[in-house]
């Protein structure tokens, strides 16, 4: 019989061999004709299924509101400094992306895991906050450097309005909002931030909206697929900052001495 060489790779999301490229079995012309959009493309290539319109539109909403948050944040700053050091687009964008993590823009996965676990074990939000405090841990998805209850984040407001009106059920988002109600009593800037609201909404999408099995939902939460939304969104802004610096032919950046405290141990 025919002896096949075992394949070195298995791929399940995209096939470019036939006449027409297909995303998870859907020919590209259909993706276009049916106007599945960027959200539908994410749905096929990341989650191997056609999620409903309300979920795909949510991905697009997240991409729009996370696309940029000004030049002062870690990611944009790194991209601008790198561009001004004469580096190319990919180096500059990657330099910005590398700042994404637990403190900045990359708190979604851990926020999702923590909110999900606390909700699953039926822990009261106050107990959750107390436990985190007792362990000396920050609550992922809570807190912002400049936004607060007195200076609300309109991105969070829009995302919250979308989820609470379009999700069939959103218990973990409710849980995260209950946590916010407690933390903002301590300090007004301890709001549910962009990372936190997207994380909670995605847990609801994976776990409570009957679109994924329990195991699939848990796996996607653990794999890093929620941070991916911020990474993809913010890449739009980082490209913008790179082009902006190049367009204006900005010179090499050197940080001013008067903004650095030199504290050599010998003096
Ligand atoms: N959970 C519990 N307590 C917190 C949290 C938190 N997430 N964030 C700050 N605090 C407390 C601090 O312990 C501190 O308490 P203290 O005054 O009793 O010492 C107080 O609030 C002020 O803390 P700062 O570090 O000054 O807060 P800052 O404004 O610098 O931090 C930050 C902002 C980095 C976002 C922080 O809140 C944090 O790390 N949050 C968790 C990670 C997160 O969600 N990051 C994503 C932010 S949104 C984005 O990047 C798109
Ligand atoms: C962002 O989207 O970059 C932020 O919310 C972080 C910030 O400090 O503005």
GROMACS .gro file of C-alpha atoms and ligand atoms in nm:
model
  327
    1UNK     CA    1   0.000   0.000   0.000
    2UNK     CA    2   0.085   0.365  -0.004
    3UNK     CA    3   0.332   0.456   0.270
    4UNK     CA    4   0.299   0.816   0.370
    5UNK     CA    5   0.581   1.006   0.533
    6UNK     CA    6   0.454   1.132   0.869
    7UNK     CA    7   0.390   1.504   0.848
    8UNK     CA    8   0.621   1.737   1.041
    9UNK     CA    9   0.337   1.981   1.103
   10UNK     CA   10  -0.036   1.964   1.147
   11UNK     CA   11  -0.235   2.278   1.070
   12UNK     CA   12  -0.607   2.315   1.120
   13UNK     CA   13  -0.689   2.680   1.053
   14UNK     CA   14  -0.597   2.776   0.701
   15UNK     CA   15  -0.549   2.603   0.365
   16UNK     CA   16  -0.389   2.778   0.071
   17UNK     CA   17  -0.331   2.475  -0.154
   18UNK     CA   18  -0.647   2.475  -0.365
   19UNK     CA   19  -0.768   2.732  -0.610
   20UNK     CA   20  -0.890   2.943  -0.328
   21UNK     CA   21  -0.746   3.026   0.011
   22UNK     CA   22  -0.976   2.922   0.292
   23UNK     CA   23  -0.990   3.025   0.657
   24UNK     CA   24  -1.092   2.725   0.864
   25UNK     CA   25  -1.278   2.581   0.565
   26UNK     CA   26  -1.449   2.903   0.461
   27UNK     CA   27  -1.327   3.020   0.117
   28UNK     CA   28  -1.191   3.373   0.124
   29UNK     CA   29  -1.451   3.493  -0.131
   30UNK     CA   30  -1.724   3.388   0.115
   31UNK     CA   31  -1.548   3.566   0.400
   32UNK     CA   32  -1.566   3.877   0.182
   33UNK     CA   33  -1.915   3.825   0.032
   34UNK     CA   34  -2.068   3.752   0.371
   35UNK     CA   35  -1.886   4.051   0.517
   36UNK     CA   36  -1.745   3.850   0.805
   37UNK     CA   37  -1.496   4.131   0.856
   38UNK     CA   38  -1.189   4.135   1.080
   39UNK     CA   39  -1.396   4.001   1.372
   40UNK     CA   40  -1.516   3.703   1.166
   41UNK     CA   41  -1.161   3.641   1.046
   42UNK     CA   42  -1.039   3.633   1.407
   43UNK     CA   43  -1.323   3.398   1.489
   44UNK     CA   44  -1.215   3.154   1.216
   45UNK     CA   45  -0.839   3.176   1.254
   46UNK     CA   46  -0.817   3.192   1.633
   47UNK     CA   47  -1.118   2.994   1.748
   48UNK     CA   48  -1.182   2.759   1.451
   49UNK     CA   49  -1.549   2.845   1.427
   50UNK     CA   50  -1.793   3.104   1.307
   51UNK     CA   51  -1.890   3.289   1.620
   52UNK     CA   52  -2.213   3.491   1.615
   53UNK     CA   53  -2.214   3.846   1.485
   54UNK     CA   54  -2.228   3.999   1.834
   55UNK     CA   55  -1.905   3.822   1.933
   56UNK     CA   56  -1.722   3.914   1.610
   57UNK     CA   57  -1.830   4.278   1.647
   58UNK     CA   58  -1.695   4.271   2.003
   59UNK     CA   59  -1.350   4.168   1.875
   60UNK     CA   60  -1.362   4.464   1.635
   61UNK     CA   61  -1.474   4.696   1.913
   62UNK     CA   62  -1.179   4.580   2.127
   63UNK     CA   63  -0.937   4.637   1.838
   64UNK     CA   64  -1.069   4.991   1.790
   65UNK     CA   65  -1.061   5.098   2.154
   66UNK     CA   66  -0.723   4.941   2.228
   67UNK     CA   67  -0.560   5.067   1.905
   68UNK     CA   68  -0.385   5.351   2.083
   69UNK     CA   69  -0.372   5.542   2.409
   70UNK     CA   70  -0.134   5.822   2.323
   71UNK     CA   71   0.240   5.860   2.304
   72UNK     CA   72   0.307   5.855   2.680
   73UNK     CA   73   0.236   5.487   2.748
   74UNK     CA   74   0.515   5.228   2.764
   75UNK     CA   75   0.450   5.067   2.426
   76UNK     CA   76   0.420   5.382   2.217
   77UNK     CA   77   0.716   5.538   2.398
   78UNK     CA   78   0.943   5.243   2.315
   79UNK     CA   79   0.830   5.243   1.953
   80UNK     CA   80   0.896   5.616   1.919
   81UNK     CA   81   1.242   5.597   2.078
   82UNK     CA   82   1.332   5.302   1.854
   83UNK     CA   83   1.205   5.476   1.540
   84UNK     CA   84   1.408   5.784   1.631
   85UNK     CA   85   1.717   5.565   1.672
   86UNK     CA   86   1.682   5.504   1.298
   87UNK     CA   87   1.540   5.155   1.320
   88UNK     CA   88   1.294   4.995   1.077
   89UNK     CA   89   0.919   4.939   1.119
   90UNK     CA   90   0.938   4.583   1.250
   91UNK     CA   91   1.210   4.660   1.508
   92UNK     CA   92   1.021   4.967   1.629
   93UNK     CA   93   0.686   4.792   1.654
   94UNK     CA   94   0.838   4.489   1.827
   95UNK     CA   95   1.018   4.720   2.074
   96UNK     CA   96   0.676   4.860   2.168
   97UNK     CA   97   0.507   4.522   2.181
   98UNK     CA   98   0.771   4.390   2.419
   99UNK     CA   99   0.647   4.625   2.693
  100UNK     CA  100   0.308   4.450   2.698
  101UNK     CA  101   0.280   4.247   3.014
  102UNK     CA  102   0.123   4.227   3.358
  103UNK     CA  103   0.145   4.601   3.424
  104UNK     CA  104   0.073   4.738   3.080
  105UNK     CA  105  -0.181   4.595   2.837
  106UNK     CA  106  -0.103   4.232   2.909
  107UNK     CA  107  -0.299   4.178   3.229
  108UNK     CA  108  -0.594   4.024   3.043
  109UNK     CA  109  -0.499   3.657   3.065
  110UNK     CA  110  -0.425   3.662   3.436
  111UNK     CA  111  -0.730   3.880   3.504
  112UNK     CA  112  -0.943   3.629   3.314
  113UNK     CA  113  -0.797   3.332   3.500
  114UNK     CA  114  -0.834   3.500   3.842
  115UNK     CA  115  -1.189   3.634   3.792
  116UNK     CA  116  -1.296   3.301   3.642
  117UNK     CA  117  -1.148   3.094   3.927
  118UNK     CA  118  -1.292   3.322   4.197
  119UNK     CA  119  -1.636   3.314   4.033
  120UNK     CA  120  -1.622   2.935   3.990
  121UNK     CA  121  -1.542   2.873   4.355
  122UNK     CA  122  -1.827   3.103   4.454
  123UNK     CA  123  -1.594   3.340   4.637
  124UNK     CA  124  -1.757   3.664   4.745
  125UNK     CA  125  -1.592   3.962   4.563
  126UNK     CA  126  -1.499   4.113   4.901
  127UNK     CA  127  -1.325   3.788   5.000
  128UNK     CA  128  -1.143   3.787   4.665
  129UNK     CA  129  -1.015   4.142   4.728
  130UNK     CA  130  -0.917   4.053   5.087
  131UNK     CA  131  -0.735   3.741   4.976
  132UNK     CA  132  -0.534   3.929   4.713
  133UNK     CA  133  -0.445   4.195   4.969
  134UNK     CA  134  -0.341   3.932   5.225
  135UNK     CA  135  -0.115   3.767   4.966
  136UNK     CA  136   0.029   4.108   4.871
  137UNK     CA  137  -0.083   4.056   4.510
  138UNK     CA  138  -0.228   4.317   4.275
  139UNK     CA  139  -0.563   4.234   4.121
  140UNK     CA  140  -0.507   4.200   3.749
  141UNK     CA  141  -0.745   4.414   3.542
  142UNK     CA  142  -0.788   4.667   3.823
  143UNK     CA  143  -0.620   5.009   3.844
  144UNK     CA  144  -0.509   5.282   3.612
  145UNK     CA  145  -0.239   5.547   3.621
  146UNK     CA  146  -0.462   5.835   3.502
  147UNK     CA  147  -0.818   5.707   3.478
  148UNK     CA  148  -1.038   5.686   3.787
  149UNK     CA  149  -1.401   5.710   3.895
  150UNK     CA  150  -1.355   6.090   3.874
  151UNK     CA  151  -1.200   6.068   3.527
  152UNK     CA  152  -1.379   5.764   3.381
  153UNK     CA  153  -1.236   5.565   3.093
  154UNK     CA  154  -1.482   5.594   2.804
  155UNK     CA  155  -1.332   5.282   2.646
  156UNK     CA  156  -1.440   5.078   2.946
  157UNK     CA  157  -1.782   5.243   2.944
  158UNK     CA  158  -1.835   5.150   2.577
  159UNK     CA  159  -1.717   4.792   2.623
  160UNK     CA  160  -1.934   4.749   2.933
  161UNK     CA  161  -2.239   4.887   2.752
  162UNK     CA  162  -2.179   4.650   2.461
  163UNK     CA  163  -2.131   4.338   2.672
  164UNK     CA  164  -2.422   4.402   2.905
  165UNK     CA  165  -2.659   4.467   2.614
  166UNK     CA  166  -2.541   4.201   2.367
  167UNK     CA  167  -2.409   3.905   2.573
  168UNK     CA  168  -2.680   3.648   2.650
  169UNK     CA  169  -2.529   3.614   2.997
  170UNK     CA  170  -2.234   3.786   3.166
  171UNK     CA  171  -2.184   3.662   3.524
  172UNK     CA  172  -1.806   3.707   3.530
  173UNK     CA  173  -1.835   4.062   3.398
  174UNK     CA  174  -2.085   4.122   3.680
  175UNK     CA  175  -1.831   3.974   3.923
  176UNK     CA  176  -1.551   4.199   3.794
  177UNK     CA  177  -1.779   4.505   3.830
  178UNK     CA  178  -1.855   4.400   4.187
  179UNK     CA  179  -1.481   4.379   4.255
  180UNK     CA  180  -1.441   4.728   4.108
  181UNK     CA  181  -1.713   4.862   4.338
  182UNK     CA  182  -1.502   4.743   4.633
  183UNK     CA  183  -1.157   4.854   4.511
  184UNK     CA  184  -1.275   5.203   4.408
  185UNK     CA  185  -1.395   5.255   4.765
  186UNK     CA  186  -1.030   5.217   4.866
  187UNK     CA  187  -0.881   5.436   4.592
  188UNK     CA  188  -1.065   5.611   4.306
  189UNK     CA  189  -0.811   5.492   4.045
  190UNK     CA  190  -0.868   5.125   4.125
  191UNK     CA  191  -1.123   5.097   3.846
  192UNK     CA  192  -1.190   4.797   3.625
  193UNK     CA  193  -0.953   4.888   3.343
  194UNK     CA  194  -0.962   4.805   2.970
  195UNK     CA  195  -0.772   4.482   3.029
  196UNK     CA  196  -1.010   4.384   3.308
  197UNK     CA  197  -1.336   4.442   3.123
  198UNK     CA  198  -1.217   4.264   2.807
  199UNK     CA  199  -1.087   3.974   3.017
  200UNK     CA  200  -1.412   3.932   3.210
  201UNK     CA  201  -1.621   3.957   2.891
  202UNK     CA  202  -1.405   3.696   2.721
  203UNK     CA  203  -1.446   3.456   3.015
  204UNK     CA  204  -1.821   3.495   2.976
  205UNK     CA  205  -1.788   3.436   2.602
  206UNK     CA  206  -1.576   3.124   2.649
  207UNK     CA  207  -1.753   2.981   2.949
  208UNK     CA  208  -2.111   3.101   2.974
  209UNK     CA  209  -2.250   3.178   2.628
  210UNK     CA  210  -2.275   2.814   2.508
  211UNK     CA  211  -2.034   2.871   2.220
  212UNK     CA  212  -1.748   2.656   2.352
  213UNK     CA  213  -1.736   2.341   2.559
  214UNK     CA  214  -1.616   2.387   2.917
  215UNK     CA  215  -1.279   2.232   2.826
  216UNK     CA  216  -1.233   2.445   2.513
  217UNK     CA  217  -1.325   2.759   2.705
  218UNK     CA  218  -1.077   2.679   2.984
  219UNK     CA  219  -0.804   2.603   2.731
  220UNK     CA  220  -0.852   2.930   2.546
  221UNK     CA  221  -0.837   3.121   2.873
  222UNK     CA  222  -0.509   2.946   2.963
  223UNK     CA  223  -0.348   2.973   2.618
  224UNK     CA  224  -0.305   3.351   2.608
  225UNK     CA  225  -0.579   3.416   2.353
  226UNK     CA  226  -0.723   3.708   2.550
  227UNK     CA  227  -0.400   3.910   2.568
  228UNK     CA  228  -0.384   3.854   2.192
  229UNK     CA  229  -0.672   4.098   2.145
  230UNK     CA  230  -0.477   4.381   2.308
  231UNK     CA  231  -0.159   4.286   2.122
  232UNK     CA  232  -0.340   4.296   1.788
  233UNK     CA  233  -0.525   4.619   1.867
  234UNK     CA  234  -0.222   4.809   1.999
  235UNK     CA  235  -0.012   4.707   1.697
  236UNK     CA  236  -0.229   4.949   1.496
  237UNK     CA  237  -0.123   5.238   1.718
  238UNK     CA  238   0.242   5.134   1.731
  239UNK     CA  239   0.259   5.136   1.352
  240UNK     CA  240   0.099   5.482   1.366
  241UNK     CA  241   0.361   5.612   1.611
  242UNK     CA  242   0.643   5.468   1.400
  243UNK     CA  243   0.510   5.638   1.084
  244UNK     CA  244   0.450   5.961   1.275
  245UNK     CA  245   0.811   5.985   1.396
  246UNK     CA  246   0.951   5.900   1.052
  247UNK     CA  247   0.716   6.146   0.878
  248UNK     CA  248   0.841   6.425   1.102
  249UNK     CA  249   1.202   6.309   1.062
  250UNK     CA  250   1.248   6.317   1.437
  251UNK     CA  251   1.612   6.304   1.549
  252UNK     CA  252   1.779   6.052   1.779
  253UNK     CA  253   1.625   6.074   2.123
  254UNK     CA  254   1.843   6.128   2.428
  255UNK     CA  255   1.681   6.157   2.767
  256UNK     CA  256   1.759   6.490   2.943
  257UNK     CA  257   2.005   6.473   3.233
  258UNK     CA  258   1.785   6.692   3.451
  259UNK     CA  259   1.521   6.419   3.442
  260UNK     CA  260   1.757   6.154   3.579
  261UNK     CA  261   1.872   6.131   3.940
  262UNK     CA  262   2.225   5.995   3.934
  263UNK     CA  263   2.290   5.812   4.259
  264UNK     CA  264   2.626   5.647   4.236
  265UNK     CA  265   2.699   5.456   4.559
  266UNK     CA  266   3.052   5.605   4.567
  267UNK     CA  267   2.927   5.963   4.607
  268LIG     N1  268  -0.500   4.569   4.292
  268LIG     C1  269  -0.492   4.604   4.422
  268LIG     N2  270  -0.433   4.716   4.465
  268LIG     C2  271  -0.381   4.795   4.372
  268LIG     C3  272  -0.385   4.765   4.235
  268LIG     C4  273  -0.447   4.645   4.197
  268LIG     N3  274  -0.454   4.611   4.070
  268LIG     N4  275  -0.323   4.862   4.166
  268LIG     C5  276  -0.279   4.951   4.254
  268LIG     N5  277  -0.312   4.911   4.379
  268LIG     C6  278  -0.286   4.978   4.503
  268LIG     C7  279  -0.137   4.972   4.535
  268LIG     O1  280  -0.107   4.857   4.610
  268LIG     C8  281  -0.118   5.098   4.614
  268LIG     O2  282  -0.166   5.079   4.745
  268LIG     P1  283  -0.100   5.158   4.868
  268LIG     O3  284  -0.122   5.303   4.839
  268LIG     O4  285  -0.176   5.105   4.985
  268LIG     O5  286   0.045   5.119   4.863
  268LIG     C9  287  -0.211   5.196   4.544
  268LIG     O6  288  -0.311   5.117   4.485
  268LIG    C10  289  -0.142   5.277   4.438
  268LIG     O7  290  -0.063   5.190   4.362
  268LIG     P2  291   0.028   5.238   4.245
  268LIG     O8  292   0.128   5.131   4.212
  268LIG     O9  293   0.077   5.376   4.270
  268LIG    O10  294  -0.076   5.243   4.128
  268LIG     P3  295  -0.042   5.288   3.987
  268LIG    O11  296  -0.137   5.395   3.956
  268LIG    O12  297   0.101   5.318   3.968
  268LIG    O13  298  -0.065   5.153   3.905
  268LIG    C11  299  -0.126   5.003   3.747
  268LIG    C12  300  -0.137   5.144   3.792
  268LIG    C13  301   0.020   4.971   3.704
  268LIG    C14  302  -0.217   4.983   3.627
  268LIG    C15  303  -0.166   4.908   3.863
  268LIG    O14  304  -0.294   4.943   3.907
  268LIG    C16  305  -0.161   4.762   3.827
  268LIG    O15  306  -0.052   4.704   3.822
  268LIG     N6  307  -0.280   4.698   3.798
  268LIG    C17  308  -0.288   4.558   3.773
  268LIG    C18  309  -0.237   4.524   3.636
  268LIG    C19  310  -0.327   4.577   3.526
  268LIG    O16  311  -0.447   4.560   3.528
  268LIG     N7  312  -0.263   4.638   3.424
  268LIG    C20  313  -0.334   4.689   3.309
  268LIG    C21  314  -0.358   4.837   3.320
  268LIG     S1  315  -0.460   4.898   3.183
  268LIG    C22  316  -0.365   4.899   3.047
  268LIG    O17  317  -0.245   4.889   3.057
  268LIG    C23  318  -0.424   4.905   2.908
  269LIG     C1  319  -0.337   5.204   2.754
  269LIG     O1  320  -0.436   5.168   2.689
  269LIG     O2  321  -0.224   5.212   2.702
  269LIG     C2  322  -0.354   5.242   2.892
  269LIG     O3  323  -0.477   5.229   2.946
  269LIG     C3  324  -0.238   5.261   2.977
  269LIG     C4  325  -0.224   5.406   3.017
  269LIG     O4  326  -0.148   5.432   3.112
  269LIG     O5  327  -0.287   5.493   2.959
   0.00000   0.00000   0.00000
